[in-house]
Amino acid sequence: MKQVLELPDLTKSLMAKIHEDAQKGTYRVNVDGILIDVFPYVFPPISPFSKSSYTIYSQFGNLTDKRILDIGTGTGILAIAAAKSGAENVDAVDIYEEAVKCAKHNVQLNSVDSQVSVFQSDLFSSIQKRNKYNLMIANLPILDYPENDLRFHSLSDPNFQYHERLFEESPDYLTKNGRIQVSHANLSEGGFEKLESLAKAKGFKLKVIQDIESNNYKWRNYEFKLK
């Protein structure tokens, strides 16, 4: 008998909150001095349901003169934080057209448009292979769950296809000592183990750089490097 997948209650609550906020239109938040306008249905940088997706910027370290790729940029918060941390150049991409518009707006709002370029891309599909990055920020969907509504694509990664493609394709775009930072949570059973085994199978070593407990779940920020 085929297993019926069930969304965690936390995810259902987050989807309801995103939908509720979308009905009100664009709203503004202040994230440690970074002003962010959240467009309808774009994943918010601050949420009572998700604690690690925006805090990962505190582990960036010194980005002076570094080239950064922000995958799944959403509102652009992490790309902007990288630029303010001294990055020479940041490419910020998202599969969702409204997120691309939102991130472009916020990049201009925070006056980092000379450092940050925002464009639509399905992971690496619109990125030239000659581009090499010192750091990739991959804020990918967490749930191994089918989702046909593109507005909620930021939550769903059926069969871990995006994560598999990340580890499969990223070596072509990393510098020699380049690294990937990924935010994840144990919303699905064995979620951490699945992510870690997938990365190791593709030749990456990992380090947990932050653990956060919230809403009875663990949120974890990882750093991955090629062995």
PDB file of C-alpha atoms in Angstrom:
ATOM      1  CA  MET A   1       0.000   0.000   0.000  1.00  0.00           C
ATOM      2  CA  LYS A   2       1.369   3.412  -1.001  1.00  0.00           C
ATOM      3  CA  GLN A   3       2.204   5.633   1.951  1.00  0.00           C
ATOM      4  CA  VAL A   4       0.064   8.763   2.195  1.00  0.00           C
ATOM      5  CA  LEU A   5       2.202  11.784   2.977  1.00  0.00           C
ATOM      6  CA  GLU A   6       0.874  14.199   5.570  1.00  0.00           C
ATOM      7  CA  LEU A   7       1.948  17.814   5.979  1.00  0.00           C
ATOM      8  CA  PRO A   8       3.210  18.688   9.467  1.00  0.00           C
ATOM      9  CA  ASP A   9       0.848  20.938  11.410  1.00  0.00           C
ATOM     10  CA  LEU A  10       3.623  23.530  11.578  1.00  0.00           C
ATOM     11  CA  THR A  11       3.762  23.706   7.773  1.00  0.00           C
ATOM     12  CA  LYS A  12      -0.009  23.967   7.507  1.00  0.00           C
ATOM     13  CA  SER A  13       0.109  26.892   9.939  1.00  0.00           C
ATOM     14  CA  LEU A  14       2.898  28.580   7.965  1.00  0.00           C
ATOM     15  CA  MET A  15       1.002  28.192   4.683  1.00  0.00           C
ATOM     16  CA  ALA A  16      -2.110  29.664   6.301  1.00  0.00           C
ATOM     17  CA  LYS A  17      -0.068  32.605   7.652  1.00  0.00           C
ATOM     18  CA  ILE A  18       1.546  33.270   4.253  1.00  0.00           C
ATOM     19  CA  HIS A  19      -1.906  33.200   2.628  1.00  0.00           C
ATOM     20  CA  GLU A  20      -3.356  35.493   5.301  1.00  0.00           C
ATOM     21  CA  ASP A  21      -0.501  37.981   4.940  1.00  0.00           C
ATOM     22  CA  ALA A  22      -0.814  37.879   1.133  1.00  0.00           C
ATOM     23  CA  GLN A  23      -4.393  39.148   1.352  1.00  0.00           C
ATOM     24  CA  LYS A  24      -3.097  42.274   3.098  1.00  0.00           C
ATOM     25  CA  GLY A  25      -0.581  43.029   0.345  1.00  0.00           C
ATOM     26  CA  THR A  26       3.086  43.956   0.678  1.00  0.00           C
ATOM     27  CA  TYR A  27       4.368  44.617   4.190  1.00  0.00           C
ATOM     28  CA  ARG A  28       7.722  45.753   5.610  1.00  0.00           C
ATOM     29  CA  VAL A  29       9.942  44.148   8.264  1.00  0.00           C
ATOM     30  CA  ASN A  30      13.262  45.209   9.759  1.00  0.00           C
ATOM     31  CA  VAL A  31      15.795  42.383  10.072  1.00  0.00           C
ATOM     32  CA  ASP A  32      18.759  43.601  12.111  1.00  0.00           C
ATOM     33  CA  GLY A  33      18.754  46.917  10.273  1.00  0.00           C
ATOM     34  CA  ILE A  34      17.944  45.498   6.840  1.00  0.00           C
ATOM     35  CA  LEU A  35      14.599  46.762   5.531  1.00  0.00           C
ATOM     36  CA  ILE A  36      12.626  44.091   3.686  1.00  0.00           C
ATOM     37  CA  ASP A  37       9.334  44.527   1.832  1.00  0.00           C
ATOM     38  CA  VAL A  38       7.611  41.125   1.652  1.00  0.00           C
ATOM     39  CA  PHE A  39       5.541  40.699  -1.518  1.00  0.00           C
ATOM     40  CA  PRO A  40       2.444  38.434  -1.410  1.00  0.00           C
ATOM     41  CA  TYR A  41       3.327  34.717  -1.248  1.00  0.00           C
ATOM     42  CA  VAL A  42       7.086  35.314  -1.082  1.00  0.00           C
ATOM     43  CA  PHE A  43       8.608  33.372   1.820  1.00  0.00           C
ATOM     44  CA  PRO A  44       9.059  35.793   4.751  1.00  0.00           C
ATOM     45  CA  PRO A  45      12.510  36.386   6.305  1.00  0.00           C
ATOM     46  CA  ILE A  46      11.011  36.417   9.805  1.00  0.00           C
ATOM     47  CA  SER A  47       8.463  33.830  10.879  1.00  0.00           C
ATOM     48  CA  PRO A  48       7.343  32.306  14.189  1.00  0.00           C
ATOM     49  CA  PHE A  49       7.447  28.958  12.388  1.00  0.00           C
ATOM     50  CA  SER A  50      10.951  29.044  10.889  1.00  0.00           C
ATOM     51  CA  LYS A  51      14.008  30.113  12.862  1.00  0.00           C
ATOM     52  CA  SER A  52      17.101  29.263  10.822  1.00  0.00           C
ATOM     53  CA  SER A  53      16.489  30.441   7.267  1.00  0.00           C
ATOM     54  CA  TYR A  54      17.478  34.054   7.962  1.00  0.00           C
ATOM     55  CA  THR A  55      19.832  33.540  10.937  1.00  0.00           C
ATOM     56  CA  ILE A  56      22.282  31.659   8.707  1.00  0.00           C
ATOM     57  CA  TYR A  57      23.814  35.007   7.715  1.00  0.00           C
ATOM     58  CA  SER A  58      25.431  35.196  11.168  1.00  0.00           C
ATOM     59  CA  GLN A  59      27.700  32.314  10.091  1.00  0.00           C
ATOM     60  CA  PHE A  60      28.852  33.877   6.807  1.00  0.00           C
ATOM     61  CA  GLY A  61      32.152  35.078   8.238  1.00  0.00           C
ATOM     62  CA  ASN A  62      34.298  37.615   6.403  1.00  0.00           C
ATOM     63  CA  LEU A  63      33.057  37.902   2.824  1.00  0.00           C
ATOM     64  CA  THR A  64      35.370  40.697   1.720  1.00  0.00           C
ATOM     65  CA  ASP A  65      36.164  40.317  -2.010  1.00  0.00           C
ATOM     66  CA  LYS A  66      34.183  37.038  -2.178  1.00  0.00           C
ATOM     67  CA  ARG A  67      31.738  35.957  -4.893  1.00  0.00           C
ATOM     68  CA  ILE A  68      28.404  34.656  -3.568  1.00  0.00           C
ATOM     69  CA  LEU A  69      25.491  32.725  -5.079  1.00  0.00           C
ATOM     70  CA  ASP A  70      22.176  32.881  -3.200  1.00  0.00           C
ATOM     71  CA  ILE A  71      19.870  30.072  -4.399  1.00  0.00           C
ATOM     72  CA  GLY A  72      16.208  30.466  -3.501  1.00  0.00           C
ATOM     73  CA  THR A  73      16.714  34.089  -2.553  1.00  0.00           C
ATOM     74  CA  GLY A  74      13.044  34.833  -1.758  1.00  0.00           C
ATOM     75  CA  THR A  75      12.916  38.408  -0.450  1.00  0.00           C
ATOM     76  CA  GLY A  76      16.669  38.774  -1.062  1.00  0.00           C
ATOM     77  CA  ILE A  77      17.491  39.024   2.651  1.00  0.00           C
ATOM     78  CA  LEU A  78      20.543  36.765   2.576  1.00  0.00           C
ATOM     79  CA  ALA A  79      21.945  38.279  -0.627  1.00  0.00           C
ATOM     80  CA  ILE A  80      21.635  41.731   0.925  1.00  0.00           C
ATOM     81  CA  ALA A  81      23.254  40.527   4.159  1.00  0.00           C
ATOM     82  CA  ALA A  82      26.128  39.058   2.131  1.00  0.00           C
ATOM     83  CA  ALA A  83      26.636  42.343   0.300  1.00  0.00           C
ATOM     84  CA  LYS A  84      26.668  44.239   3.596  1.00  0.00           C
ATOM     85  CA  SER A  85      29.250  41.711   4.874  1.00  0.00           C
ATOM     86  CA  GLY A  86      31.668  42.863   2.186  1.00  0.00           C
ATOM     87  CA  ALA A  87      30.988  40.490  -0.719  1.00  0.00           C
ATOM     88  CA  GLU A  88      32.421  41.714  -4.017  1.00  0.00           C
ATOM     89  CA  ASN A  89      29.566  40.253  -6.053  1.00  0.00           C
ATOM     90  CA  VAL A  90      26.324  38.414  -5.239  1.00  0.00           C
ATOM     91  CA  ASP A  91      24.133  36.567  -7.734  1.00  0.00           C
ATOM     92  CA  ALA A  92      20.670  35.937  -6.261  1.00  0.00           C
ATOM     93  CA  VAL A  93      18.289  33.531  -8.002  1.00  0.00           C
ATOM     94  CA  ASP A  94      14.811  32.139  -7.470  1.00  0.00           C
ATOM     95  CA  ILE A  95      12.472  29.932  -9.497  1.00  0.00           C
ATOM     96  CA  TYR A  96       9.434  32.037  -8.533  1.00  0.00           C
ATOM     97  CA  GLU A  97       8.991  35.165 -10.658  1.00  0.00           C
ATOM     98  CA  GLU A  98       7.331  37.172  -7.880  1.00  0.00           C
ATOM     99  CA  ALA A  99      10.249  36.393  -5.562  1.00  0.00           C
ATOM    100  CA  VAL A 100      12.661  37.710  -8.192  1.00  0.00           C
ATOM    101  CA  LYS A 101      10.662  40.958  -8.381  1.00  0.00           C
ATOM    102  CA  CYS A 102      10.592  41.163  -4.585  1.00  0.00           C
ATOM    103  CA  ALA A 103      14.334  40.596  -4.220  1.00  0.00           C
ATOM    104  CA  LYS A 104      15.162  43.179  -6.912  1.00  0.00           C
ATOM    105  CA  HIS A 105      13.015  45.706  -5.070  1.00  0.00           C
ATOM    106  CA  ASN A 106      14.705  45.010  -1.724  1.00  0.00           C
ATOM    107  CA  VAL A 107      18.188  45.129  -3.220  1.00  0.00           C
ATOM    108  CA  GLN A 108      17.445  48.650  -4.446  1.00  0.00           C
ATOM    109  CA  LEU A 109      15.736  49.550  -1.170  1.00  0.00           C
ATOM    110  CA  ASN A 110      18.952  48.689   0.699  1.00  0.00           C
ATOM    111  CA  SER A 111      21.244  50.376  -1.872  1.00  0.00           C
ATOM    112  CA  VAL A 112      23.295  47.258  -2.688  1.00  0.00           C
ATOM    113  CA  ASP A 113      22.324  47.016  -6.375  1.00  0.00           C
ATOM    114  CA  SER A 114      25.940  47.704  -7.392  1.00  0.00           C
ATOM    115  CA  GLN A 115      26.919  44.391  -5.719  1.00  0.00           C
ATOM    116  CA  VAL A 116      23.817  42.210  -6.138  1.00  0.00           C
ATOM    117  CA  SER A 117      22.300  40.872  -9.365  1.00  0.00           C
ATOM    118  CA  VAL A 118      18.898  39.157  -9.151  1.00  0.00           C
ATOM    119  CA  PHE A 119      17.467  36.902 -11.861  1.00  0.00           C
ATOM    120  CA  GLN A 120      15.154  33.944 -12.351  1.00  0.00           C
ATOM    121  CA  SER A 121      16.746  30.505 -12.403  1.00  0.00           C
ATOM    122  CA  ASP A 122      15.817  26.914 -11.600  1.00  0.00           C
ATOM    123  CA  LEU A 123      18.902  26.276  -9.429  1.00  0.00           C
ATOM    124  CA  PHE A 124      21.835  26.579 -11.885  1.00  0.00           C
ATOM    125  CA  SER A 125      19.829  26.597 -15.128  1.00  0.00           C
ATOM    126  CA  SER A 126      20.479  30.297 -15.903  1.00  0.00           C
ATOM    127  CA  ILE A 127      24.003  30.497 -14.467  1.00  0.00           C
ATOM    128  CA  GLN A 128      27.016  30.315 -16.747  1.00  0.00           C
ATOM    129  CA  LYS A 129      29.557  27.649 -15.831  1.00  0.00           C
ATOM    130  CA  ARG A 130      32.409  30.111 -16.002  1.00  0.00           C
ATOM    131  CA  ASN A 131      30.986  31.720 -12.863  1.00  0.00           C
ATOM    132  CA  LYS A 132      32.771  30.419  -9.766  1.00  0.00           C
ATOM    133  CA  TYR A 133      31.600  31.175  -6.242  1.00  0.00           C
ATOM    134  CA  ASN A 134      33.392  31.194  -2.895  1.00  0.00           C
ATOM    135  CA  LEU A 135      30.100  30.691  -1.061  1.00  0.00           C
ATOM    136  CA  MET A 136      26.703  29.329  -2.059  1.00  0.00           C
ATOM    137  CA  ILE A 137      23.716  29.997   0.168  1.00  0.00           C
ATOM    138  CA  ALA A 138      21.053  27.390  -0.566  1.00  0.00           C
ATOM    139  CA  ASN A 139      17.778  28.164   1.175  1.00  0.00           C
ATOM    140  CA  LEU A 140      15.934  25.222  -0.374  1.00  0.00           C
ATOM    141  CA  PRO A 141      12.511  23.737   0.432  1.00  0.00           C
ATOM    142  CA  ILE A 142      12.601  21.339   3.361  1.00  0.00           C
ATOM    143  CA  LEU A 143       9.628  19.009   2.951  1.00  0.00           C
ATOM    144  CA  ASP A 144       9.717  15.855   0.841  1.00  0.00           C
ATOM    145  CA  TYR A 145       6.156  16.509  -0.259  1.00  0.00           C
ATOM    146  CA  PRO A 146       4.427  17.220  -3.612  1.00  0.00           C
ATOM    147  CA  GLU A 147       3.229  20.778  -4.133  1.00  0.00           C
ATOM    148  CA  ASN A 148       1.672  21.938  -7.407  1.00  0.00           C
ATOM    149  CA  ASP A 149       1.007  25.519  -6.305  1.00  0.00           C
ATOM    150  CA  LEU A 150       4.103  27.534  -7.283  1.00  0.00           C
ATOM    151  CA  ARG A 151       3.264  30.097  -4.581  1.00  0.00           C
ATOM    152  CA  PHE A 152       4.191  27.458  -1.979  1.00  0.00           C
ATOM    153  CA  HIS A 153       7.079  25.944  -3.922  1.00  0.00           C
ATOM    154  CA  SER A 154       9.429  27.415  -1.317  1.00  0.00           C
ATOM    155  CA  LEU A 155       8.242  24.718   1.115  1.00  0.00           C
ATOM    156  CA  SER A 156       8.215  21.567  -0.988  1.00  0.00           C
ATOM    157  CA  ASP A 157      11.037  19.436  -2.428  1.00  0.00           C
ATOM    158  CA  PRO A 158       9.441  16.177  -3.697  1.00  0.00           C
ATOM    159  CA  ASN A 159      11.894  13.246  -3.483  1.00  0.00           C
ATOM    160  CA  PHE A 160      14.601  15.741  -2.464  1.00  0.00           C
ATOM    161  CA  GLN A 161      15.130  16.562  -6.148  1.00  0.00           C
ATOM    162  CA  TYR A 162      16.396  20.112  -5.526  1.00  0.00           C
ATOM    163  CA  HIS A 163      18.880  18.995  -2.888  1.00  0.00           C
ATOM    164  CA  GLU A 164      20.127  16.188  -5.114  1.00  0.00           C
ATOM    165  CA  ARG A 165      20.633  18.608  -7.994  1.00  0.00           C
ATOM    166  CA  LEU A 166      22.388  21.062  -5.672  1.00  0.00           C
ATOM    167  CA  PHE A 167      25.042  18.558  -4.656  1.00  0.00           C
ATOM    168  CA  GLU A 168      25.262  17.065  -8.146  1.00  0.00           C
ATOM    169  CA  GLU A 169      25.699  20.317 -10.062  1.00  0.00           C
ATOM    170  CA  SER A 170      27.339  22.716  -7.586  1.00  0.00           C
ATOM    171  CA  PRO A 171      30.948  21.470  -8.003  1.00  0.00           C
ATOM    172  CA  ASP A 172      30.968  23.078 -11.475  1.00  0.00           C
ATOM    173  CA  TYR A 173      30.315  26.469  -9.875  1.00  0.00           C
ATOM    174  CA  LEU A 174      32.428  26.365  -6.692  1.00  0.00           C
ATOM    175  CA  THR A 175      35.942  27.747  -6.318  1.00  0.00           C
ATOM    176  CA  LYS A 176      38.631  25.329  -5.126  1.00  0.00           C
ATOM    177  CA  ASN A 177      37.895  25.950  -1.449  1.00  0.00           C
ATOM    178  CA  GLY A 178      34.288  27.005  -1.961  1.00  0.00           C
ATOM    179  CA  ARG A 179      31.547  26.112   0.495  1.00  0.00           C
ATOM    180  CA  ILE A 180      27.781  25.741   0.614  1.00  0.00           C
ATOM    181  CA  GLN A 181      25.608  26.811   3.527  1.00  0.00           C
ATOM    182  CA  VAL A 182      22.215  25.131   3.827  1.00  0.00           C
ATOM    183  CA  SER A 183      19.383  25.633   6.308  1.00  0.00           C
ATOM    184  CA  HIS A 184      17.270  22.560   7.118  1.00  0.00           C
ATOM    185  CA  ALA A 185      14.836  21.173   9.710  1.00  0.00           C
ATOM    186  CA  ASN A 186      13.606  17.762  10.869  1.00  0.00           C
ATOM    187  CA  LEU A 187      10.014  18.410   9.710  1.00  0.00           C
ATOM    188  CA  SER A 188      10.078  15.068   7.885  1.00  0.00           C
ATOM    189  CA  GLU A 189      11.165  11.829   9.523  1.00  0.00           C
ATOM    190  CA  GLY A 190      14.858  11.234   8.906  1.00  0.00           C
ATOM    191  CA  GLY A 191      15.224  14.602   7.184  1.00  0.00           C
ATOM    192  CA  PHE A 192      18.693  15.384   8.542  1.00  0.00           C
ATOM    193  CA  GLU A 193      19.959  11.868   7.829  1.00  0.00           C
ATOM    194  CA  LYS A 194      18.653  11.986   4.253  1.00  0.00           C
ATOM    195  CA  LEU A 195      20.281  15.339   3.584  1.00  0.00           C
ATOM    196  CA  GLU A 196      23.625  14.302   5.073  1.00  0.00           C
ATOM    197  CA  SER A 197      23.780  10.938   3.268  1.00  0.00           C
ATOM    198  CA  LEU A 198      22.916  12.618  -0.034  1.00  0.00           C
ATOM    199  CA  ALA A 199      25.704  15.179   0.384  1.00  0.00           C
ATOM    200  CA  LYS A 200      28.261  12.535   1.358  1.00  0.00           C
ATOM    201  CA  ALA A 201      27.292  10.388  -1.626  1.00  0.00           C
ATOM    202  CA  LYS A 202      28.053  13.352  -3.902  1.00  0.00           C
ATOM    203  CA  GLY A 203      31.519  13.848  -2.377  1.00  0.00           C
ATOM    204  CA  PHE A 204      30.871  16.514   0.252  1.00  0.00           C
ATOM    205  CA  LYS A 205      31.953  16.670   3.882  1.00  0.00           C
ATOM    206  CA  LEU A 206      29.730  18.523   6.319  1.00  0.00           C
ATOM    207  CA  LYS A 207      29.790  20.561   9.492  1.00  0.00           C
ATOM    208  CA  VAL A 208      26.831  21.617  11.612  1.00  0.00           C
ATOM    209  CA  ILE A 209      27.366  25.313  12.339  1.00  0.00           C
ATOM    210  CA  GLN A 210      24.162  26.036  14.264  1.00  0.00           C
ATOM    211  CA  ASP A 211      21.344  24.128  16.000  1.00  0.00           C
ATOM    212  CA  ILE A 212      18.111  25.846  17.019  1.00  0.00           C
ATOM    213  CA  GLU A 213      15.170  24.307  18.894  1.00  0.00           C
ATOM    214  CA  SER A 214      11.786  25.823  18.075  1.00  0.00           C
ATOM    215  CA  ASN A 215       8.147  24.673  17.939  1.00  0.00           C
ATOM    216  CA  ASN A 216       9.206  21.148  18.963  1.00  0.00           C
ATOM    217  CA  TYR A 217      11.463  20.840  15.919  1.00  0.00           C
ATOM    218  CA  LYS A 218      15.192  21.215  15.402  1.00  0.00           C
ATOM    219  CA  TRP A 219      16.467  23.736  12.845  1.00  0.00           C
ATOM    220  CA  ARG A 220      20.001  23.209  11.643  1.00  0.00           C
ATOM    221  CA  ASN A 221      22.447  25.261   9.575  1.00  0.00           C
ATOM    222  CA  TYR A 222      25.062  23.253   7.686  1.00  0.00           C
ATOM    223  CA  GLU A 223      28.303  23.980   5.890  1.00  0.00           C
ATOM    224  CA  PHE A 224      29.315  21.632   3.063  1.00  0.00           C
ATOM    225  CA  LYS A 225      32.687  21.422   1.335  1.00  0.00           C
ATOM    226  CA  LEU A 226      34.023  19.031  -1.289  1.00  0.00           C
ATOM    227  CA  LYS A 227      36.287  16.342   0.148  1.00  0.00           C
TER     228      LYS A 227
END
